[in-house]
Tab-separated table of C-alpha atoms in Angstrom:
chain	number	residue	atom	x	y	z
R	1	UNK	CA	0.000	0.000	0.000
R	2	UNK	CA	1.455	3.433	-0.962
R	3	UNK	CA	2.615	5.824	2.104
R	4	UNK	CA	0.430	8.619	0.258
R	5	UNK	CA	-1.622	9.353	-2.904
R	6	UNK	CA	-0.476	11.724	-5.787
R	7	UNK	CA	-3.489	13.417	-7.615
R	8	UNK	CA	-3.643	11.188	-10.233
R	9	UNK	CA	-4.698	8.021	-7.784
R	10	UNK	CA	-8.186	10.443	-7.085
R	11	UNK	CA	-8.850	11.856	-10.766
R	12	UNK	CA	-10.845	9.144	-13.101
R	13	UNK	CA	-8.914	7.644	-15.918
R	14	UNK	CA	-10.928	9.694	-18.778
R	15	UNK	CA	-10.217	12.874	-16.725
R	16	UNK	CA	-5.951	12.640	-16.622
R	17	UNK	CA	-5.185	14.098	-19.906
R	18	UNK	CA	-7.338	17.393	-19.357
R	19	UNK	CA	-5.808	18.014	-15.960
R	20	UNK	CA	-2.509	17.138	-17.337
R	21	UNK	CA	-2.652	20.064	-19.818
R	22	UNK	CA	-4.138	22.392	-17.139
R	23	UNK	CA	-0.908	21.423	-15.084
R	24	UNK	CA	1.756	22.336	-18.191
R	25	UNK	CA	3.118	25.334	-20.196
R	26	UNK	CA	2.824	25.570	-24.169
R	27	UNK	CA	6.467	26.205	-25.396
R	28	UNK	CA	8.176	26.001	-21.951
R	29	UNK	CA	11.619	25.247	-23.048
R	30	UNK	CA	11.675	28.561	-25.112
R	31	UNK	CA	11.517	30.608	-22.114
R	32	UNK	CA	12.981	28.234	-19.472
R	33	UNK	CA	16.739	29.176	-20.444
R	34	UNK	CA	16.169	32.906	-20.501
R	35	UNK	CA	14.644	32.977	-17.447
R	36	UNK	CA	17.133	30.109	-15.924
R	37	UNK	CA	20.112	32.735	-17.324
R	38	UNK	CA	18.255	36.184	-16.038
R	39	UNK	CA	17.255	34.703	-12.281
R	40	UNK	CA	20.559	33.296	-11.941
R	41	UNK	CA	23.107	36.481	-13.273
R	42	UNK	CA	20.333	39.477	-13.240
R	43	UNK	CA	21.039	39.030	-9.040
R	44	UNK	CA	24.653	39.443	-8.291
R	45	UNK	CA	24.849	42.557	-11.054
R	46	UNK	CA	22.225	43.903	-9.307
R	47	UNK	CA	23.837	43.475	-5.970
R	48	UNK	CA	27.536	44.949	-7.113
R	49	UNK	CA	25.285	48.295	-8.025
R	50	UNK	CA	23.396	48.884	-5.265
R	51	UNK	CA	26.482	48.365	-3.364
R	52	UNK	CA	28.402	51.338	-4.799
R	53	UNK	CA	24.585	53.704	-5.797
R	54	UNK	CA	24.459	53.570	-1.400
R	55	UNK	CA	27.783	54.040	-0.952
R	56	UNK	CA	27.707	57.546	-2.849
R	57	UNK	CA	24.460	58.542	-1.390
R	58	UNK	CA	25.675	57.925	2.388
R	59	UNK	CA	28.974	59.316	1.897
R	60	UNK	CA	27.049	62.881	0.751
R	61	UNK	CA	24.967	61.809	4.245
R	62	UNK	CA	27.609	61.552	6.489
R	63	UNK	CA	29.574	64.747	5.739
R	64	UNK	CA	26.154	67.023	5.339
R	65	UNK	CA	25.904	65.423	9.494
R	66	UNK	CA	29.181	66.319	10.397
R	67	UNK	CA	29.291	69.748	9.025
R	68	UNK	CA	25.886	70.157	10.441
R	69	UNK	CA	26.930	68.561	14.591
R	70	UNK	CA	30.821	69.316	14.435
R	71	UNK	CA	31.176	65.597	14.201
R	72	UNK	CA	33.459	66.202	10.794
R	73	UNK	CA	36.985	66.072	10.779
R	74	UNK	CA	38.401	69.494	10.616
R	75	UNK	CA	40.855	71.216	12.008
R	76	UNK	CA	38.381	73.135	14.633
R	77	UNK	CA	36.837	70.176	16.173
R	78	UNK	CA	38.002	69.669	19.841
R	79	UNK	CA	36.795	66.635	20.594
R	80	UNK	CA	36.911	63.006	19.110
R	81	UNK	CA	33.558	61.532	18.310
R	82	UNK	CA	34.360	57.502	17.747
R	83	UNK	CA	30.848	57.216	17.161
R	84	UNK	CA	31.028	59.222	14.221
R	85	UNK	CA	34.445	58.619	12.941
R	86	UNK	CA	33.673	54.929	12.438
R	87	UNK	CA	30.954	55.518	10.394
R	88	UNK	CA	32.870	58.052	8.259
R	89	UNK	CA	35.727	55.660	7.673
R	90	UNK	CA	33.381	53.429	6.791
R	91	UNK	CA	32.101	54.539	3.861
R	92	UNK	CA	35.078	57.578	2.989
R	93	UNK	CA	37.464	54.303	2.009
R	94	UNK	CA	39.555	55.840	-1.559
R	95	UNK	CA	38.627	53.745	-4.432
R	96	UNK	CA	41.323	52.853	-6.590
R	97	UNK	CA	41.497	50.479	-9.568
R	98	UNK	CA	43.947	48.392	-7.598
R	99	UNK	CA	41.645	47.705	-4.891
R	100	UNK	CA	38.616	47.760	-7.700
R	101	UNK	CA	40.718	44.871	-9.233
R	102	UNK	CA	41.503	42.932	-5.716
R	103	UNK	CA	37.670	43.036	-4.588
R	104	UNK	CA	36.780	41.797	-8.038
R	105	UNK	CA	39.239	38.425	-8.035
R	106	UNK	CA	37.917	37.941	-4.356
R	107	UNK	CA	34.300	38.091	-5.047
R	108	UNK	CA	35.223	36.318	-8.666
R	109	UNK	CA	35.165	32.250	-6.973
R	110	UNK	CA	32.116	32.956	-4.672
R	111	UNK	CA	30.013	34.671	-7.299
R	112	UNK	CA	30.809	32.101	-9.793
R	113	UNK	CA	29.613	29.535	-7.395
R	114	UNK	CA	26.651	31.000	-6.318
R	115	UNK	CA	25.370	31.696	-10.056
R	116	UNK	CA	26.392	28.262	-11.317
R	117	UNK	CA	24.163	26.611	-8.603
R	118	UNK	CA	21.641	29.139	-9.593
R	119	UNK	CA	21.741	27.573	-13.369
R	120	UNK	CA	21.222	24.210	-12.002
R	121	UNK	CA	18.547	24.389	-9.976
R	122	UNK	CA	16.099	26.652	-11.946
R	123	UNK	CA	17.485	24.301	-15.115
R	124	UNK	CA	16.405	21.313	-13.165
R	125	UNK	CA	12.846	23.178	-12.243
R	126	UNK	CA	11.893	24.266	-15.799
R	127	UNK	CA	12.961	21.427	-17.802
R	128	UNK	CA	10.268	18.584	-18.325
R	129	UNK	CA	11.514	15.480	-16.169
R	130	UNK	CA	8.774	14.542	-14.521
R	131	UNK	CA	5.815	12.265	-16.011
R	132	UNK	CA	2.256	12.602	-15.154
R	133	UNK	CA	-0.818	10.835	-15.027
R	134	UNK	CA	-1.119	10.628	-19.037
R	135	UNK	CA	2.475	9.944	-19.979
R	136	UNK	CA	3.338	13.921	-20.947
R	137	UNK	CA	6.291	15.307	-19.128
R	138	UNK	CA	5.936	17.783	-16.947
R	139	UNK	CA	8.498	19.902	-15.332
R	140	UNK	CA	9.133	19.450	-11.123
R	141	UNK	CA	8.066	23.268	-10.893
R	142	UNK	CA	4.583	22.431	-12.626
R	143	UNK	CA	4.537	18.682	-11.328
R	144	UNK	CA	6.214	17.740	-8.416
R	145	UNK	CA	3.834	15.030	-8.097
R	146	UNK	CA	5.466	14.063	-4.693
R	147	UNK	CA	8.651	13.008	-6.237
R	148	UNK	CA	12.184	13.470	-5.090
R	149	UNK	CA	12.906	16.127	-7.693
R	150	UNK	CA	9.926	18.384	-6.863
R	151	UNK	CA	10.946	18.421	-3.420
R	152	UNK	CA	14.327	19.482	-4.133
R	153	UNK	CA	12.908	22.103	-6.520
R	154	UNK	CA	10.473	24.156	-3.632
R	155	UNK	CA	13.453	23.602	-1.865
R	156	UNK	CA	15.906	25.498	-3.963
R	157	UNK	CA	13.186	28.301	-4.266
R	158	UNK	CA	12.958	29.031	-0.935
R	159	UNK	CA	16.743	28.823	-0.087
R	160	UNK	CA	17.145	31.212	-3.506
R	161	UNK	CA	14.433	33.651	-2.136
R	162	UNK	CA	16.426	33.605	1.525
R	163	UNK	CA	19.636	34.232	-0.615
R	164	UNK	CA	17.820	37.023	-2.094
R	165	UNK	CA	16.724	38.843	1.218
R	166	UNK	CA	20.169	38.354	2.430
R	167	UNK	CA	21.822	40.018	-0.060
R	168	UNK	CA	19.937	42.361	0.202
R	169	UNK	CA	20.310	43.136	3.483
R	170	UNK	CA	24.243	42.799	3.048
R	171	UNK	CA	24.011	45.829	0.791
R	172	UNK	CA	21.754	47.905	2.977
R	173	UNK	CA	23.942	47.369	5.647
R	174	UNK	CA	27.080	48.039	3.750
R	175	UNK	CA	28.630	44.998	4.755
R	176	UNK	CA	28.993	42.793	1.434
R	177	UNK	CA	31.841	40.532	1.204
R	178	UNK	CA	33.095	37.178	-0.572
R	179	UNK	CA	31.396	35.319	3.164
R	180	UNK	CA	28.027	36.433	2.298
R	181	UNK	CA	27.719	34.953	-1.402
R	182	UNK	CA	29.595	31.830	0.539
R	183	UNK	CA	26.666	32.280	3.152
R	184	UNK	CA	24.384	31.900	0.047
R	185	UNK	CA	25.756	29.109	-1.302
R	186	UNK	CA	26.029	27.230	2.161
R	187	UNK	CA	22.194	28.032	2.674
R	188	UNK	CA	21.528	26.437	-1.051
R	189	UNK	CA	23.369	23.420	-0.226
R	190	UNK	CA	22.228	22.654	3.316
R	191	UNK	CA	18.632	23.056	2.518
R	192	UNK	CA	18.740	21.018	-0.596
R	193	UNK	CA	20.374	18.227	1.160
R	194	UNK	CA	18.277	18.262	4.397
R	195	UNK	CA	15.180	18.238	2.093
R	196	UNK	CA	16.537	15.396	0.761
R	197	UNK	CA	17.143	13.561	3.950
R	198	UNK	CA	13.498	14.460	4.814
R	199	UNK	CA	12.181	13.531	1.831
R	200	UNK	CA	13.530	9.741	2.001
R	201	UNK	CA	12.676	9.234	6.200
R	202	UNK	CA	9.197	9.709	5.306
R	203	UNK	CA	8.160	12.058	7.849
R	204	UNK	CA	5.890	14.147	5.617
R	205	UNK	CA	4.677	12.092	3.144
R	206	UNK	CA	1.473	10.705	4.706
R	207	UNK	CA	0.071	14.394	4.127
R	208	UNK	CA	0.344	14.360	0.486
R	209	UNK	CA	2.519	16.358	-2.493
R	210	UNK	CA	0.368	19.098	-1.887
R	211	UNK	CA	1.159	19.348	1.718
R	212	UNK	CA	5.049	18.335	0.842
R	213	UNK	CA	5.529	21.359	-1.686
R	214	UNK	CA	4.693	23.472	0.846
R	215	UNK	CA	7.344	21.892	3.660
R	216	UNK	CA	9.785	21.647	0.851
R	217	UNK	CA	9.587	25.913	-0.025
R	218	UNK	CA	9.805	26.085	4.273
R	219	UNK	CA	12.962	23.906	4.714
R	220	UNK	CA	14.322	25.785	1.855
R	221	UNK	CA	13.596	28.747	4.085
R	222	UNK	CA	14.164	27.782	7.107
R	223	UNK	CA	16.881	24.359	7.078
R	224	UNK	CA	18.010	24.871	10.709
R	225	UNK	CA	14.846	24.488	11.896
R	226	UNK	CA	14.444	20.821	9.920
R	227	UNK	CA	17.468	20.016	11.489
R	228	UNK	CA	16.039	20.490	14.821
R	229	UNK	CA	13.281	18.037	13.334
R	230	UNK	CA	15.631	15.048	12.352
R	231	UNK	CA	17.184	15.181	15.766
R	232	UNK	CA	13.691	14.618	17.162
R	233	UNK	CA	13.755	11.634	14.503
R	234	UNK	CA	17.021	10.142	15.838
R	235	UNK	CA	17.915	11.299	18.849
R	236	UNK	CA	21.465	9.974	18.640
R	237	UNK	CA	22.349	13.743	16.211
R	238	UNK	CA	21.087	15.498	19.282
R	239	UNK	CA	24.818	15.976	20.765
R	240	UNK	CA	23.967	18.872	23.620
R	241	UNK	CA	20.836	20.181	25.474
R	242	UNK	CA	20.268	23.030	26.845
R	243	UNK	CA	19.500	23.387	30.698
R	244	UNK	CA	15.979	24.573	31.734
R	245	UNK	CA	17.864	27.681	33.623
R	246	UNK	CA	19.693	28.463	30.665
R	247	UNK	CA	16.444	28.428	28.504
R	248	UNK	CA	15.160	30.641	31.736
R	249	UNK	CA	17.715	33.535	30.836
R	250	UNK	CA	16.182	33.872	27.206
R	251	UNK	CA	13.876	37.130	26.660
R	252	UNK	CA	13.178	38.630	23.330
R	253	UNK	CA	11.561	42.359	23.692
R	254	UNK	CA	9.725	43.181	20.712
R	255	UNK	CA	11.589	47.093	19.266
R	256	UNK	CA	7.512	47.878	18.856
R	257	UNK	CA	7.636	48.462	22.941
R	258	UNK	CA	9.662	51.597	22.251
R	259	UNK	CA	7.772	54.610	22.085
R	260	UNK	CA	7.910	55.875	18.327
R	261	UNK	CA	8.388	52.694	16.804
R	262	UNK	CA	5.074	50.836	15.003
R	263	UNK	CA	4.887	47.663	12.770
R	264	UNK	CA	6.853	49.569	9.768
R	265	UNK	CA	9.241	51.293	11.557
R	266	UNK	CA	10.353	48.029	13.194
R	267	UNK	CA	9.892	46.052	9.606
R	268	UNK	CA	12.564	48.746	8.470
R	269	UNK	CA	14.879	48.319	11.600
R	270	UNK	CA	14.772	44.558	11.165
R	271	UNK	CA	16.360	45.147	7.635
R	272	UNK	CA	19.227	46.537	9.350
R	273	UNK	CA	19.651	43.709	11.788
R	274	UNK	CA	18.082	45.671	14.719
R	275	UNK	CA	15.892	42.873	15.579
R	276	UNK	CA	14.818	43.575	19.350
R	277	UNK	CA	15.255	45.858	21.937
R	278	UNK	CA	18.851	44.550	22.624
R	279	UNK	CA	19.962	45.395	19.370
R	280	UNK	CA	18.769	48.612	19.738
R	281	UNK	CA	20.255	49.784	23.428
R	282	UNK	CA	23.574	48.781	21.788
R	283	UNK	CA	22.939	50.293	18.426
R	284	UNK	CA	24.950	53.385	17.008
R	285	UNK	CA	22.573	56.446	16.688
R	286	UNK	CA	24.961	57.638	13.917
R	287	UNK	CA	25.099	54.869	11.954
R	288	UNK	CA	20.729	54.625	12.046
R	289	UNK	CA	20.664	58.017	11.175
R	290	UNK	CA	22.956	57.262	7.792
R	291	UNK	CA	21.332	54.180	7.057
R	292	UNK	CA	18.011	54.789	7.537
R	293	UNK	CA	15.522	57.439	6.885
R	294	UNK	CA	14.900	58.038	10.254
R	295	UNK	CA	16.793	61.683	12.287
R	296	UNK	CA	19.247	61.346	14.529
R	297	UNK	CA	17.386	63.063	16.758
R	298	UNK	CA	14.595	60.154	17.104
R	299	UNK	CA	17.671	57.884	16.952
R	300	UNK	CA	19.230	58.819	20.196
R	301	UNK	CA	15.756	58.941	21.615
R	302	UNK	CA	15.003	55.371	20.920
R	303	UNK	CA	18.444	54.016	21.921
R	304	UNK	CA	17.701	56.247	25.082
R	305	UNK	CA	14.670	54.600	25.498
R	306	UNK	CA	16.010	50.552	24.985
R	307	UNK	CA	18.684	51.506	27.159
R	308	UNK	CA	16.436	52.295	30.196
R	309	UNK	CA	14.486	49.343	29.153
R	310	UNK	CA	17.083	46.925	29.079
R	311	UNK	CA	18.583	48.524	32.981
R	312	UNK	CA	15.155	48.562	34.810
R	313	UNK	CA	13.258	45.184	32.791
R	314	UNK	CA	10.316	45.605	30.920
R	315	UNK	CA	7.906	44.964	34.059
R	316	UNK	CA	9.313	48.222	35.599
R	317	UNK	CA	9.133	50.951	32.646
R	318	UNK	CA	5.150	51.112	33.102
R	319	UNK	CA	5.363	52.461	35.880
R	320	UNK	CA	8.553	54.685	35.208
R	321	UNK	CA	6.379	56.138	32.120
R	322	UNK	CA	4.294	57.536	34.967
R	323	UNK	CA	6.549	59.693	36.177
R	324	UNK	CA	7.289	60.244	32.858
R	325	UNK	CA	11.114	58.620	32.810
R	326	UNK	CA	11.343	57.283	28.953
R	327	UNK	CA	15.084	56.928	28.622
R	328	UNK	CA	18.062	56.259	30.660
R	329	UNK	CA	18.862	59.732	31.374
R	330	UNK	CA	15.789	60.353	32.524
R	331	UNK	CA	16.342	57.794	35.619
R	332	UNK	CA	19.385	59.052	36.418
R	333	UNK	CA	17.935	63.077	36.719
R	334	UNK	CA	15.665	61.209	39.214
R	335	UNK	CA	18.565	61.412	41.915
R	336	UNK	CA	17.846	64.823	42.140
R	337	UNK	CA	15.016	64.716	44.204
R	338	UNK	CA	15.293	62.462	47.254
R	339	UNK	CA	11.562	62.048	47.397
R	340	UNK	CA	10.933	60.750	44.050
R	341	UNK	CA	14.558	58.703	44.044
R	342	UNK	CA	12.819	56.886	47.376
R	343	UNK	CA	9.876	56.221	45.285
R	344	UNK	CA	11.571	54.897	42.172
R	345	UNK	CA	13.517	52.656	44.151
R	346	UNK	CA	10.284	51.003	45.872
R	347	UNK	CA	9.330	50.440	42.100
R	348	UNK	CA	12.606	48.405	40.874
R	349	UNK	CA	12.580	46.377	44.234
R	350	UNK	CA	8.941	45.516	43.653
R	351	UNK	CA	10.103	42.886	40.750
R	352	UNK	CA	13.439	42.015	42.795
R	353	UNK	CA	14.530	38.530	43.752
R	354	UNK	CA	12.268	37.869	46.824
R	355	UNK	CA	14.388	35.704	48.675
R	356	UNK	CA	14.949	37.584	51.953
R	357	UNK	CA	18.651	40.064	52.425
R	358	UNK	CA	20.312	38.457	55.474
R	359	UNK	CA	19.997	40.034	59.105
R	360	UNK	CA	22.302	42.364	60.032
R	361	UNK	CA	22.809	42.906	63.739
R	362	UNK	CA	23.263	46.159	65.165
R	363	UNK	CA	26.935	45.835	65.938
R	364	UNK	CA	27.657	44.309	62.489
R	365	UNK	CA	26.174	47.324	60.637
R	366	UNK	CA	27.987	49.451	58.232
R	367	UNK	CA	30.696	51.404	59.500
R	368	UNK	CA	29.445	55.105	59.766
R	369	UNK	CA	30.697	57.204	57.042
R	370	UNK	CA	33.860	59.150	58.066
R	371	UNK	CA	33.732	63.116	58.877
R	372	UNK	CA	33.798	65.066	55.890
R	373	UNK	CA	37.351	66.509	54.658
R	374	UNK	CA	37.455	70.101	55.860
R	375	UNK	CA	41.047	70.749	55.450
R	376	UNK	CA	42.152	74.121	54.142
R	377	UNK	CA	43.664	72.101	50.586
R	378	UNK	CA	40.321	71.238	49.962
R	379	UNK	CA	38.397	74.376	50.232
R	380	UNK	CA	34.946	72.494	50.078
R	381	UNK	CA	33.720	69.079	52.218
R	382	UNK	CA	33.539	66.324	50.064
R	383	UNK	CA	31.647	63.214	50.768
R	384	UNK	CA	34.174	59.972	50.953
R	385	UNK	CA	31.824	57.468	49.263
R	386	UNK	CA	31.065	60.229	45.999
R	387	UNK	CA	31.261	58.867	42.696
R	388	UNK	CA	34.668	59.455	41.490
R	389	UNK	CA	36.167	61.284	38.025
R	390	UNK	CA	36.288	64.956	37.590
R	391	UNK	CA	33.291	66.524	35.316
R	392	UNK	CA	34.319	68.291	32.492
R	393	UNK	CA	32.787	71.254	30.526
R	394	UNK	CA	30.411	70.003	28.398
R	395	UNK	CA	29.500	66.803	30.335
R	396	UNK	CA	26.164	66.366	32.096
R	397	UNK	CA	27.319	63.294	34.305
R	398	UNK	CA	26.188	64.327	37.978
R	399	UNK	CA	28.393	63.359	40.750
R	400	UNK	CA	26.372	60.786	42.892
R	401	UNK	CA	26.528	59.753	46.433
R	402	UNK	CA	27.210	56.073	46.463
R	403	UNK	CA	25.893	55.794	49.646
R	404	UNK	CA	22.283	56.101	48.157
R	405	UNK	CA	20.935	52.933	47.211
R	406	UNK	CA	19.039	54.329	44.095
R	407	UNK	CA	22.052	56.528	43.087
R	408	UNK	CA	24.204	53.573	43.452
R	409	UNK	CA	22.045	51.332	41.299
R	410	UNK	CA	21.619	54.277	38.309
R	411	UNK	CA	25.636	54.662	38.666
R	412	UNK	CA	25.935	51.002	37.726
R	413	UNK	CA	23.798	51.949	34.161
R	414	UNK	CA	25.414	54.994	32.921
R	415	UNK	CA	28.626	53.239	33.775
R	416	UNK	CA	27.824	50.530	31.169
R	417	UNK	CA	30.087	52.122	27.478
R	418	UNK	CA	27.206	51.968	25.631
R	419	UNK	CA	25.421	54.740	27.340
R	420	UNK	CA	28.647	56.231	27.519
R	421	UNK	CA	28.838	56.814	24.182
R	422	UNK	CA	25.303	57.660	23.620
R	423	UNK	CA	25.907	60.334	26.238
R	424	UNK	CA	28.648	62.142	24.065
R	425	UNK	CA	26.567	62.663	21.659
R	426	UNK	CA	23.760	63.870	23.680
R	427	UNK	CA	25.978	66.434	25.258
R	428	UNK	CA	27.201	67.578	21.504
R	429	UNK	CA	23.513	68.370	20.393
R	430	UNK	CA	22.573	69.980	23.632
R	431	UNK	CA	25.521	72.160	23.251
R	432	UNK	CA	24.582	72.859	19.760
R	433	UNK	CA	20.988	74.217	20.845
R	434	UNK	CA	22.197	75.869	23.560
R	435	UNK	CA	24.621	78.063	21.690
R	436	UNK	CA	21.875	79.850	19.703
R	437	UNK	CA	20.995	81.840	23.086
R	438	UNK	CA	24.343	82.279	23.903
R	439	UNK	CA	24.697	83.831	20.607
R	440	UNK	CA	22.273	86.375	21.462
């Protein structure tokens, strides 16, 4: 008894040859080659001139920004913006035909690859190989009929589709190299052989060629996650697990909990690998500003924003929104006021570890903080336990008190380099809106 039924063991003998010439194309193979040729070379050209059509526009970009901040490199800036300066080496590289000639031999073996597997598989989709129910051939992309071949074929598609998105996000990321058409080729490969090793353990045949076209076009898509699949098969290619605390520590925050960012804002993030709120707390504000349409402005506000999120937890920024706190530096004006630093504080422990803090008795307490240095060389008291490093002009770091538990806790977040560098180049705008009234 057959593990599953094609469409030709349910349609009646004297209905096969109609259905068959629903299924084909007149004149296929006049057509097949062209498109076979276009699909598989029309790409990488494609690819090689958006590269260098973004590269010009985001060059113009990045200088109009420096000019505009006093990011640029000229001879009056004082101060060194690495923020800024990687993104302008990035894309200010000289071209020369040496190096035009160097990138081309590199990319040359990878390319090659990539469009020669191209050929092949939408050669082996449009030619007729595969017979139907009245004898005609069909080819796999009209007919898969459940057969080896047609799996292989929805396969290819969707790994050639991936490949497609891919390279396309290489390009709008500026990051193209030899590794990504190599990335290409490896996601070609692995999904046409784990559809194949699918294919032949039977898994999904009892639901029918209808139902295997469309697992065929996934594992193309997504091969990894078949992989997962055939360990579940045979447990033996299962060689680690993962611990239930480990699996614990896992948290994806959507970017859409970010004030200012909806559906298509995030759809456009995602295209720059800025796939969660992670991502975006450690992002570059500079570098979303060039590459996307989006101000730099509303840049460093959402950075701002995933930063707090990612220091307080998601459960706690409800409730900060209250008091209207939206970003990191937000939390850390909050020491301020002792009143509302008190109340912040019973927010964050409200989410805290519950086990209980160990008794301390009264003799065992902490050691009373030390008189305050009056001496003559000082000129001022200063507290002992105060957050260390001199302010300089231009930074709006406060000097906390250690001592206070909140002040301590928001001294462990700006410390973190990430807000460290988004602070520089918060202090460079402010100063640039605040010298319009000094000006006057």
């Amino acid at each position: 008894m057959p593990l599953f039924y094609t469409l030709s063991d349910w349609v009646p003998e004297n209905m096969c040859c109609s259905i068959s010439d629903l299924r084909g194309f007149a004149d296929a193979a006049s057509w097949s080659g062209i498109a076979s040729a276009l699909l598989s070379i029309i790409l990488p050209i494609g690819i090689f001139l958006g590269i260098y059509n973004i590269r010009h526009a985001r060059t113009a970009e990045i200088e109009n920004l420096g000019k505009l901040f006093g990011f640029s490199k000229d001879e009056d800036r004082k101060t060194i913006v690495p923020s800024y300066d990687i993104i302008h080496s990035r894309y200010n590289n000289e071209l020369t035909l040496g190096g035009i000639l160097s990138s081309s031999v590199q990319y040359f073996f990878p390319v090659a690859l990539f469009v020669l597997l191209s050929l092949i598989g939408f050669g082996a989709a449009f030619s007729p190989q595969i017979s139907d129910c009245a004898g005609n051939k069909q080819s796999p992309l009209v007919n898969p009929d459940g057969t080896l071949l047609g799996s292989l074929v929805y396969s290819f598609f969707g790994a050639y589709l991936w490949s497609i998105g891919h390279l396309v996000r290489r390009v709008a990321n500026y990051d193209l190299s030899p590794i990504s058409f190599f990335q290409a080729v490896l996601h070609l490969l692995l999904a046409v052989f784990v559809s194949a090793a699918i294919w032949h353990a039977h898994i999904f045949h009892h639901g029918g060629t209808n139902f295997l076209v469309a697992v065929a076009f996934i594992i193309g898509w997504f091969p990894d996650l078949f992989l997962g699949m055939l360990a579940a098969k045979f447990p033996w290619l299962a060689l680690k697990k993962i611990n239930p605390e480990t699996s614990a520590l896992r948290e994806d925050i959507p970017l859409d909990t970010i004030l200012g960012i909806d559906s298509f804002i995030k759809l456009r993030l995602n295209e720059h690998e800025i796939m969660d709120v992670q991502n975006l707390a450690t992002a570059n504000p500079i570098k979303i500003a060039i590459e996307t349409p989006y101000g730099l402005l509303e840049a460093v506000d959402w950075v701002a924003q995933a930063q707090l999120i990612l220091a307080v937890g998601s459960a706690n920024v409800v409730a900060l929104r209250k008091y209207n706190i939206r970003t990191v530096f937000d939390l850390e004006r909050a020491t301020r006021n002792p009143a509302i630093s008190r109340q912040l504080l019973q927010i964050l422990k409200r989410v805290a570890p519950s086990n209980p803090a160990p008794e301390v008795g009264a003799d065992a307490a902490a050691p009373a903080r030390p008189d305050r240095d009056e001496s003559p060389a000082s000129g001022r008291a200063a507290a002992e336990n105060v957050d260390p490093g001199e302010l300089k002009k231009g930074n709006s770091q406060p000097s906390l008190d250690l001592d206070d538990e909140f002040a301590a806790f928001v001294s462990f977040v700006r410390d973190d380099l990430h807000v460290r560098r988004l602070r520089q180049i918060w202090d460079i705008l402010n100063q640039h809106f605040d010298a319009r009234y000094a000006a006057t």
